[in-house]
Amino acid sequence: MQEKWLNDIAALNKRREAAAAAGGTARIDKQHAAGKLTARERMEALFDDDTFVEINDMISARSTDFGMDKKKKPGDGVVTGYGKIHGRTAFASSQDFTIGGGSLGEAHAQKICRAMDLALANKAPFISINDSGGARIEEGIDSLSGYADIFYRNTISSGVIPQISVILGPCAGGACYSPAICDYIFMAENNSQMYITGPAVVKSVTGEVISAADLGGAAVHSAVSGVAQFVYPDDLSCLNGVRRLLAYLPQNNEDHSLIIPGKAVDRCSTLADIVPADPKKGYDVREIINSFADENSFFEVQPDFARNIVVGFARLNGKTLGIVANQAAFMAGSLDINASDKGARFIRFCDCFNIPILTLVDVPAFLPGSQQEHNGIIRHGAKMLFAYAEAVVPKVSVIMRKAYGGAYIAMNSKGLGADIVYAWPIAEIAVMGAAGAVAIIGKSAIDATEDPAAKKAELIREYNDKFMNPYVAAEHGYVDEVIHPAETRERIVSAFEMLENKAKTLPNKKHGNIPL
Amino acid sequence: MDKKNIIAIAAAVIAEEENIDVQEIRIISCHALSADSLQNYIASHGIEYKKYQLED
């Protein structure tokens, strides 16, 4: 009996070593030479030290077509398991490019699905690290079905557990749809690519010659397509970014974010110096955020895409909140298609995961023009309105400067369900700016006078005095309090404390039909 | 027989077969191998790296 124990343990150790060897030393060296970590090294970097536990390390391909029985390796090109991140359980999969190019076959998909099922059942975040050549062609339709099984689980888990995709190598074809369904996508500048159709097929079908990086690299997806939300230089910094993001998030949709005490910051007495009273002059709204958020707590999401709106997580007295802010420094902070998509997605994520939302308003309009109209600003802009109206988390707005027309409504106005709305004394809450309004409602009077310029100036002054202030809105109950900018942090903290136990439900329905 | 005893017996057998002092045998897990591999990669590439923690 003793001997059988020893023999069996020796056999177990041999199998474990084979699994840990991945694709072999040569392929591991090649991975490292490309500036990439191996699948298991990435897991070690992601999870708290000494907490990662691998599961299903011996699952291997069952297919025997095209010589698969000779090519198969334990693990089938993906490492899956669980561990702790900031002391809290999380699950992850990490594709192993050293085995079959990380290609996805039936067993590979089965492993990922097992880990996803465990994450959902245990109400913990799921992180997928992508580094794969795509579907394993030898396994045919079983590969495609494997992808479908993963996409199905991404969808069912959406809004229940945070799902994060980290692209640390190629991610091509249908494989892109799992990251696309996840909440956040991280990419590394030195090695990430995502595209539905690669450069070779693009060239053969359309004749266009384009590099992989220009077609679907990190810069493209972070700044142009809006597919990725976070970009870091390399694997290690990317995985650290994931750790940083998870520090702001709860484990699941029934949980609340960690309270992480930090240094309270209140530089709101300087806000009147940062924000020009002239509504035509720009400033960086991130300076506003950093004047009241806990020190170094603002973590911007998607900073390079739709820069006319700023979204991100911050802390106030250690508690996470989501911030949506018009960025006057870019396109005067107007809302366009991309900004509406970016804002709406962030608002809905916060609502999914019980993260209160603070909205900082300085918006002149939805961006006019045929390009916007023909590309559907109507339905894209509607996403912002829908997202805010649907959100049941505490919602507080601060109208800093301009708030005109439909864009004012879209930026968490009272009518859309804002719990508390503050306004600064320089706020202008109106259907439109004075010049535009007078051109319409004062046209007859201007045309009738001998001195149209003087009449126009007089009417603009009248309009400014009457409407371009926050007091009409305050008198009508659309603004709860007009505050001194120096009072901003104090008021925001007070409002969110008051709203801590907010409990609001929506009418019973399967789900709404947000314009897409 | 628990895990510790099984490993101890295996270590004793290996020591006898290899004719080495059993005190010299180190039990390394595959998990530890990966951790060591990551640390070796960081060290060999001169990378400045600190894992992000909550206090950061």
XYZ file of C-alpha atoms in Angstrom:
572
model
C 0.000 0.000 0.000
C 2.824 2.353 0.972
C 4.521 1.791 -2.371
C 1.338 2.453 -4.319
C 0.908 5.733 -2.456
C 4.405 6.797 -3.362
C 4.058 5.741 -6.976
C 0.763 7.559 -7.357
C 2.106 10.702 -5.721
C 5.128 10.586 -8.001
C 2.778 10.291 -10.983
C 0.762 13.237 -9.693
C 3.894 15.356 -9.321
C 4.956 14.438 -12.833
C 1.598 15.552 -14.232
C 1.758 18.775 -12.224
C 5.206 19.512 -13.572
C 3.978 18.869 -17.100
C 1.098 21.293 -16.584
C 3.374 23.912 -15.034
C 5.851 23.547 -17.910
C 3.214 25.011 -20.214
C 4.486 25.073 -23.800
C 8.088 24.470 -22.824
C 11.124 26.580 -22.077
C 11.697 27.744 -25.648
C 8.179 29.094 -26.015
C 8.251 30.696 -22.581
C 11.506 32.434 -23.512
C 9.895 33.652 -26.734
C 6.940 34.999 -24.743
C 9.278 36.862 -22.426
C 11.324 38.155 -25.342
C 8.141 39.721 -26.717
C 7.712 41.618 -23.447
C 4.892 39.332 -22.349
C 4.458 37.302 -19.196
C 3.295 33.693 -19.177
C -0.252 32.805 -18.234
C 0.658 31.734 -14.699
C 2.983 34.683 -14.141
C 0.060 36.948 -15.019
C -2.101 35.202 -12.412
C 0.631 35.715 -9.811
C 0.781 39.412 -10.704
C -3.013 39.781 -10.588
C -3.777 38.105 -7.283
C -2.541 38.912 -3.789
C 0.738 37.111 -3.053
C 0.399 33.399 -2.301
C -3.370 33.323 -2.810
C -3.797 32.021 -6.348
C -5.169 28.499 -6.574
C -5.266 26.893 -9.990
C -8.105 24.561 -10.884
C -8.560 22.108 -13.748
C -4.866 22.214 -14.639
C -5.044 18.797 -16.244
C -8.024 19.266 -18.533
C -6.851 18.575 -22.068
C -8.354 18.382 -25.513
C -10.458 15.350 -26.377
C -10.406 15.926 -30.138
C -8.230 13.602 -32.209
C -8.809 15.164 -35.635
C -5.842 16.554 -37.556
C -3.348 15.018 -35.134
C -4.765 16.771 -32.063
C -4.146 13.670 -29.945
C -0.408 14.157 -30.455
C -0.466 17.945 -29.987
C -2.575 18.174 -26.868
C -1.103 19.541 -23.665
C -2.429 19.559 -20.105
C -4.373 22.709 -19.417
C -5.323 23.076 -23.085
C -3.841 26.533 -23.358
C -5.577 28.325 -20.516
C -4.942 28.671 -16.784
C -8.007 29.119 -14.596
C -8.506 29.523 -10.889
C -9.247 31.825 -8.020
C -7.491 33.846 -5.392
C -7.734 37.037 -3.401
C -7.497 40.590 -4.664
C -7.262 43.066 -1.777
C -8.292 40.189 0.453
C -11.485 39.463 -1.485
C -12.150 36.433 -3.656
C -11.978 36.765 -7.415
C -11.868 34.285 -10.285
C -9.815 34.504 -13.433
C -8.788 32.833 -16.636
C -5.483 33.465 -18.367
C -4.915 32.203 -21.891
C -1.549 30.543 -22.459
C -0.027 31.617 -25.771
C 2.800 29.079 -25.313
C 0.370 26.190 -25.850
C -1.108 26.086 -29.333
C -0.989 29.872 -29.560
C -3.595 29.998 -26.806
C -6.145 28.816 -29.335
C -9.600 28.106 -27.983
C -10.996 24.625 -28.322
C -13.734 22.726 -26.557
C -11.758 21.896 -23.407
C -10.201 25.365 -23.235
C -13.679 26.908 -23.310
C -14.938 24.374 -20.788
C -12.273 25.480 -18.310
C -13.136 29.145 -18.746
C -16.848 28.417 -18.377
C -16.207 26.423 -15.183
C -14.376 29.386 -13.685
C -17.111 31.790 -14.827
C -19.790 29.556 -13.301
C -17.894 29.516 -10.014
C -17.529 33.302 -10.092
C -21.255 33.782 -10.643
C -22.247 31.196 -8.052
C -19.935 32.774 -5.496
C -20.858 36.329 -6.477
C -17.273 37.391 -7.090
C -15.578 39.332 -9.904
C -14.292 37.527 -12.975
C -11.184 38.643 -14.827
C -10.291 37.157 -18.206
C -6.779 37.603 -19.534
C -6.789 37.264 -23.309
C -3.745 36.175 -25.303
C -4.907 33.881 -28.057
C -4.623 33.197 -31.740
C -8.349 32.581 -31.851
C -10.493 29.559 -32.560
C -8.717 26.218 -32.783
C -9.448 25.368 -36.382
C -8.827 21.639 -35.863
C -11.809 21.503 -33.519
C -14.169 23.190 -35.928
C -17.653 23.999 -34.715
C -16.753 22.874 -31.181
C -14.457 25.898 -30.965
C -17.196 28.248 -32.064
C -19.611 26.661 -29.629
C -17.039 27.162 -26.900
C -16.989 30.888 -27.627
C -20.775 30.971 -27.565
C -20.792 29.294 -24.151
C -18.459 32.018 -22.874
C -20.451 34.894 -24.398
C -23.648 33.470 -22.895
C -22.096 33.451 -19.453
C -20.686 36.982 -19.894
C -24.221 38.127 -20.662
C -25.927 36.299 -17.808
C -23.290 37.577 -15.369
C -23.522 41.145 -16.665
C -24.727 43.415 -13.921
C -24.345 40.678 -11.301
C -20.569 40.477 -10.913
C -17.913 42.849 -12.254
C -16.319 41.369 -15.364
C -12.991 42.672 -16.570
C -11.151 41.711 -19.736
C -7.407 42.216 -20.035
C -6.033 42.031 -23.567
C -2.366 41.051 -23.358
C -1.818 39.693 -26.835
C -3.931 39.059 -29.910
C -7.698 38.902 -29.572
C -9.220 38.437 -32.978
C -12.452 37.535 -34.619
C -15.337 36.329 -32.548
C -13.100 36.231 -29.498
C -13.527 39.992 -29.218
C -17.133 39.615 -28.168
C -16.358 38.357 -24.698
C -14.347 41.488 -23.863
C -17.007 43.570 -25.560
C -19.689 42.232 -23.208
C -17.484 42.661 -20.130
C -17.668 45.834 -18.065
C -14.128 47.049 -18.680
C -11.355 46.303 -21.143
C -7.696 46.840 -20.343
C -5.077 46.850 -23.090
C -1.277 46.958 -23.025
C 0.498 49.326 -25.386
C 3.296 46.905 -26.147
C 1.352 43.839 -27.251
C -2.450 44.157 -27.401
C -4.540 43.930 -30.506
C -8.260 43.478 -30.994
C -10.103 43.282 -34.282
C -12.930 41.293 -35.764
C -11.026 40.883 -39.034
C -7.243 40.972 -39.145
C -4.989 42.920 -41.526
C -4.476 40.006 -43.921
C -8.171 39.446 -44.581
C -8.824 43.197 -44.682
C -6.236 43.476 -47.452
C -7.574 40.540 -49.424
C -11.197 41.699 -49.233
C -10.920 45.478 -49.451
C -7.400 46.076 -50.670
C -6.669 48.264 -47.653
C -3.170 47.853 -46.275
C -2.998 48.498 -42.552
C -0.871 47.251 -39.677
C -2.274 45.291 -36.755
C -1.540 48.163 -34.386
C -3.228 50.752 -36.599
C -6.210 48.480 -37.134
C -6.812 47.429 -33.543
C -3.997 48.365 -31.180
C -4.367 49.911 -27.751
C -4.159 53.485 -29.027
C -6.937 52.885 -31.551
C -9.328 51.294 -29.101
C -8.697 53.734 -26.288
C -8.977 56.925 -28.324
C -10.857 56.195 -31.553
C -13.259 53.270 -31.238
C -13.972 53.598 -27.516
C -13.812 49.836 -27.120
C -11.143 49.899 -24.405
C -11.316 51.901 -21.200
C -7.801 51.521 -19.794
C -4.387 51.412 -21.454
C -1.110 50.694 -19.702
C 2.424 50.257 -21.042
C 2.790 46.507 -20.367
C 1.473 43.359 -18.650
C 2.545 44.226 -15.115
C 1.232 47.771 -15.112
C -1.981 46.584 -16.794
C -2.622 43.988 -14.113
C -1.868 46.559 -11.439
C -4.473 48.741 -13.122
C -7.005 45.934 -12.740
C -6.129 45.694 -9.059
C -6.613 49.437 -8.721
C -10.015 49.330 -10.439
C -11.235 46.461 -8.266
C -10.416 48.508 -5.153
C -13.313 50.802 -6.142
C -15.813 48.070 -6.916
C -18.021 45.813 -4.820
C -17.865 42.050 -5.211
C -21.309 41.872 -6.791
C -24.576 43.722 -7.318
C -25.735 43.067 -3.764
C -22.543 44.326 -2.186
C -21.053 47.757 -1.569
C -17.586 49.034 -2.345
C -14.838 48.949 0.248
C -14.457 52.034 2.418
C -10.821 53.029 2.105
C -9.968 55.978 4.341
C -7.741 58.528 2.692
C -6.700 62.110 3.145
C -9.712 64.379 2.903
C -9.165 67.246 0.495
C -11.099 70.485 0.463
C -9.667 73.071 -1.884
C -13.098 74.283 -2.885
C -12.187 77.826 -1.868
C -10.078 77.895 -5.056
C -12.884 76.815 -7.387
C -13.915 80.371 -8.176
C -10.345 80.924 -9.414
C -10.285 77.760 -11.534
C -13.624 78.186 -13.283
C -13.860 81.345 -15.409
C -17.110 83.269 -14.986
C -17.090 83.819 -18.762
C -18.976 80.764 -20.041
C -16.981 80.821 -23.274
C -13.687 80.133 -21.524
C -12.500 76.615 -20.832
C -10.878 74.884 -17.839
C -10.032 71.307 -16.909
C -12.880 69.777 -14.880
C -10.448 67.272 -13.387
C -8.997 70.146 -11.359
C -12.482 70.626 -9.920
C -12.766 66.945 -9.054
C -9.342 66.878 -7.423
C -10.268 69.891 -5.302
C -12.798 67.885 -3.290
C -12.203 64.168 -3.838
C -10.033 62.342 -1.302
C -6.365 62.841 -2.167
C -5.234 60.956 -5.297
C -8.500 59.021 -5.346
C -9.791 60.063 -8.770
C -9.405 57.153 -11.200
C -10.463 58.300 -14.637
C -12.134 55.809 -16.956
C -11.576 56.059 -20.720
C -9.603 59.316 -20.532
C -8.653 59.363 -24.223
C -12.072 58.768 -25.783
C -14.809 61.402 -25.983
C -12.710 63.839 -24.018
C -15.629 66.251 -23.860
C -17.004 64.181 -20.998
C -15.000 62.951 -18.008
C -16.082 59.843 -16.126
C -14.359 57.974 -13.330
C -14.335 56.742 -9.776
C -13.308 58.748 -6.745
C -13.678 58.595 -2.978
C -15.232 60.973 -0.516
C -14.395 60.182 3.093
C -13.254 56.794 1.866
C -16.482 55.914 0.073
C -16.535 55.235 -3.654
C -18.618 57.314 -5.974
C -18.878 57.609 -9.717
C -18.343 61.013 -11.304
C -19.739 62.225 -14.629
C -18.567 65.696 -15.652
C -18.704 67.863 -18.755
C -15.197 68.820 -19.825
C -15.281 72.489 -20.801
C -11.665 72.265 -22.002
C -12.717 70.125 -24.959
C -15.492 70.959 -27.406
C -16.825 73.342 -24.738
C -18.137 70.285 -22.909
C -20.900 69.677 -25.408
C -22.493 66.249 -25.603
C -22.007 64.302 -28.821
C -22.528 60.678 -29.883
C -19.351 59.357 -28.304
C -19.766 61.314 -25.069
C -23.336 60.079 -24.739
C -22.252 56.454 -25.192
C -19.368 56.870 -22.733
C -21.508 58.595 -20.126
C -24.458 56.232 -20.400
C -22.342 53.089 -20.097
C -20.597 54.448 -17.003
C -23.856 55.530 -15.365
C -25.385 52.099 -15.925
C -22.318 50.361 -14.513
C -22.525 52.486 -11.361
C -26.204 51.686 -11.037
C -25.563 47.960 -11.495
C -23.085 47.955 -8.633
C -24.599 50.363 -6.111
C -22.112 53.166 -6.731
C -23.601 56.645 -6.107
C -23.250 59.119 -8.956
C -22.090 62.733 -8.783
C -22.705 64.814 -11.904
C -20.832 68.062 -12.553
C -22.679 70.096 -15.168
C -21.265 72.670 -17.562
C -22.854 71.838 -20.910
C -23.891 74.177 -23.715
C -25.737 71.730 -25.952
C -25.774 68.505 -27.826
C -23.262 69.043 -30.624
C -25.079 70.301 -33.698
C -24.352 69.351 -37.302
C -25.256 66.875 -40.022
C -22.478 64.477 -39.026
C -24.016 64.067 -35.587
C -27.592 63.935 -36.872
C -26.866 61.421 -39.621
C -24.960 59.189 -37.207
C -27.822 59.132 -34.750
C -27.226 61.712 -32.014
C -30.943 61.359 -31.275
C -30.704 57.737 -30.212
C -27.218 58.008 -28.747
C -28.102 61.112 -26.724
C -31.196 59.325 -25.527
C -28.919 56.759 -23.876
C -27.755 59.375 -21.361
C -31.317 60.310 -20.475
C -32.350 56.677 -20.220
C -29.358 55.747 -18.083
C -29.869 58.538 -15.591
C -33.630 58.084 -15.367
C -33.278 54.341 -14.844
C -30.540 54.615 -12.201
C -31.784 54.092 -8.661
C -28.490 54.800 -6.869
C -28.101 58.155 -5.081
C -27.700 60.875 -7.696
C -26.408 64.344 -6.890
C -25.752 67.110 -9.418
C -23.765 70.324 -9.180
C -24.560 72.775 -11.966
C -21.334 74.717 -12.198
C -21.864 76.971 -15.202
C -23.835 76.431 -18.399
C -26.801 74.081 -18.477
C -28.739 74.672 -21.659
C -31.580 72.929 -23.356
C -31.793 69.200 -23.881
C -28.214 68.761 -22.711
C -29.166 70.254 -19.331
C -31.957 67.691 -19.085
C -29.603 64.867 -20.056
C -27.027 65.724 -17.372
C -28.962 64.306 -14.434
C -31.538 67.078 -14.114
C -34.189 67.049 -11.411
C -36.779 65.727 -13.803
C -34.636 62.689 -14.601
C -34.569 61.703 -10.956
C -31.644 63.585 -9.446
C -32.038 63.402 -5.680
C -30.279 66.673 -4.927
C -29.282 69.423 -7.354
C -26.919 72.189 -6.339
C -25.984 75.179 -8.485
C -23.200 77.722 -8.243
C -24.123 81.413 -8.413
C -22.653 81.720 -11.940
C -24.810 78.864 -13.215
C -26.936 79.599 -16.267
C -29.877 77.261 -16.546
C -31.895 78.039 -19.616
C -33.315 76.736 -22.850
C -30.332 78.230 -24.643
C -27.749 80.984 -24.390
C -28.830 84.609 -24.494
C -27.598 85.379 -28.018
C -29.345 82.381 -29.513
C -32.560 82.956 -27.595
C -32.795 86.625 -28.470
C -32.205 85.841 -32.139
C -35.413 83.797 -32.044
C -37.767 85.444 -29.591
C -36.531 89.005 -30.199
C -36.413 88.824 -34.002
C -39.526 90.887 -34.574
C -38.469 93.613 -32.161
C -34.951 93.732 -33.584
C -36.181 93.881 -37.166
C -38.672 96.644 -36.310
C -36.192 99.006 -34.709
C -33.943 101.598 -36.335
C -30.924 100.410 -34.364
C -31.040 96.598 -34.450
C -27.633 96.207 -32.817
C -28.602 98.296 -29.825
C -31.970 96.583 -29.558
C -30.319 93.204 -29.721
C -27.851 94.181 -27.004
C -30.706 95.472 -24.850
C -32.678 92.261 -25.259
C -29.621 90.159 -24.497
C -29.085 92.130 -21.289
C -32.731 91.584 -20.349
C -32.522 87.873 -21.097
C -29.295 87.550 -19.112
C -30.774 89.319 -16.102
C -33.966 87.303 -16.171
C -32.877 83.800 -17.161
C -29.099 83.355 -17.118
C -28.857 82.529 -13.456
C -29.767 79.612 -11.210
C -32.536 81.385 -9.306
C -35.441 80.797 -11.671
C -34.662 77.073 -11.499
C -34.341 77.326 -7.698
C -37.662 79.159 -7.426
C -39.334 76.442 -9.491
C -37.766 73.634 -7.479
C -35.395 72.294 -10.136
C -32.393 73.350 -8.017
C -32.413 72.434 -4.327
C -29.851 74.991 -3.223
C -27.640 77.645 -4.787
C -24.271 77.246 -3.067
C -20.952 79.039 -2.849
C -18.321 76.969 -4.676
C -16.358 76.839 -1.409
C -19.277 74.851 0.055
C -19.183 72.207 -2.681
C -17.425 69.356 -0.891
C -19.307 69.923 2.327
C -22.660 69.838 0.500
C -21.792 66.788 -1.618
C -20.648 64.830 1.429
C -23.784 65.814 3.318
C -26.053 64.866 0.429
C -24.519 61.432 -0.094
C -24.585 60.727 3.634
C -28.272 61.614 3.695
C -28.876 59.323 0.698
C -27.003 56.317 2.089
C -30.162 54.365 2.763
C -31.959 55.397 -0.408
C -34.179 52.566 -1.531
C -35.924 52.974 -4.835
C -37.301 50.322 -7.130
C -38.486 50.366 -10.700
C -41.764 48.961 -12.029
C -41.616 45.220 -12.464
C -40.298 44.373 -15.944
C -37.868 42.035 -17.605
C -35.642 44.950 -18.584
C -36.048 48.310 -20.322
C -35.415 48.861 -24.002
C -32.597 51.406 -24.000
C -32.012 52.919 -27.449
C -28.934 51.259 -28.938
C -2.702 9.639 6.379
C -2.683 13.429 5.974
C -0.958 15.559 3.336
C 2.051 16.347 5.544
C 2.740 12.678 6.254
C 2.476 11.737 2.588
C 4.927 14.448 1.606
C 7.273 13.460 4.441
C 7.316 9.837 3.308
C 7.931 10.881 -0.302
C 10.775 13.134 0.793
C 12.300 10.316 2.827
C 12.180 7.929 -0.125
C 13.725 10.493 -2.478
C 16.485 11.195 0.048
C 17.276 7.488 0.329
C 17.284 6.948 -3.430
C 19.369 10.046 -4.123
C 21.632 9.397 -1.110
C 21.210 12.933 0.229
C 20.285 14.351 3.588
C 16.480 14.626 3.783
C 16.944 18.074 5.394
C 18.229 19.315 2.023
C 15.011 18.476 0.211
C 12.757 21.457 -0.498
C 9.121 20.923 -1.397
C 8.200 23.358 -4.159
C 4.634 23.722 -5.378
C 3.736 24.534 -8.965
C 2.157 27.697 -7.612
C 5.479 28.658 -6.052
C 7.227 27.864 -9.347
C 5.070 30.449 -11.090
C 5.693 33.012 -8.374
C 9.434 32.419 -8.609
C 9.256 32.676 -12.403
C 7.566 36.069 -12.155
C 10.120 37.334 -9.644
C 12.959 36.032 -11.828
C 11.492 37.811 -14.871
C 11.192 41.070 -12.943
C 14.709 40.795 -11.569
C 16.333 39.765 -14.847
C 14.691 42.609 -16.769
C 15.469 45.203 -14.119
C 11.787 46.111 -13.860
C 10.708 48.427 -11.075
C 7.554 46.777 -9.849
C 5.369 46.922 -6.793
C 2.039 45.129 -6.672
C -0.802 47.633 -6.220
C -2.211 47.521 -2.696
C -5.166 49.285 -1.077
C -2.942 51.706 0.786
C -1.594 52.883 -2.561
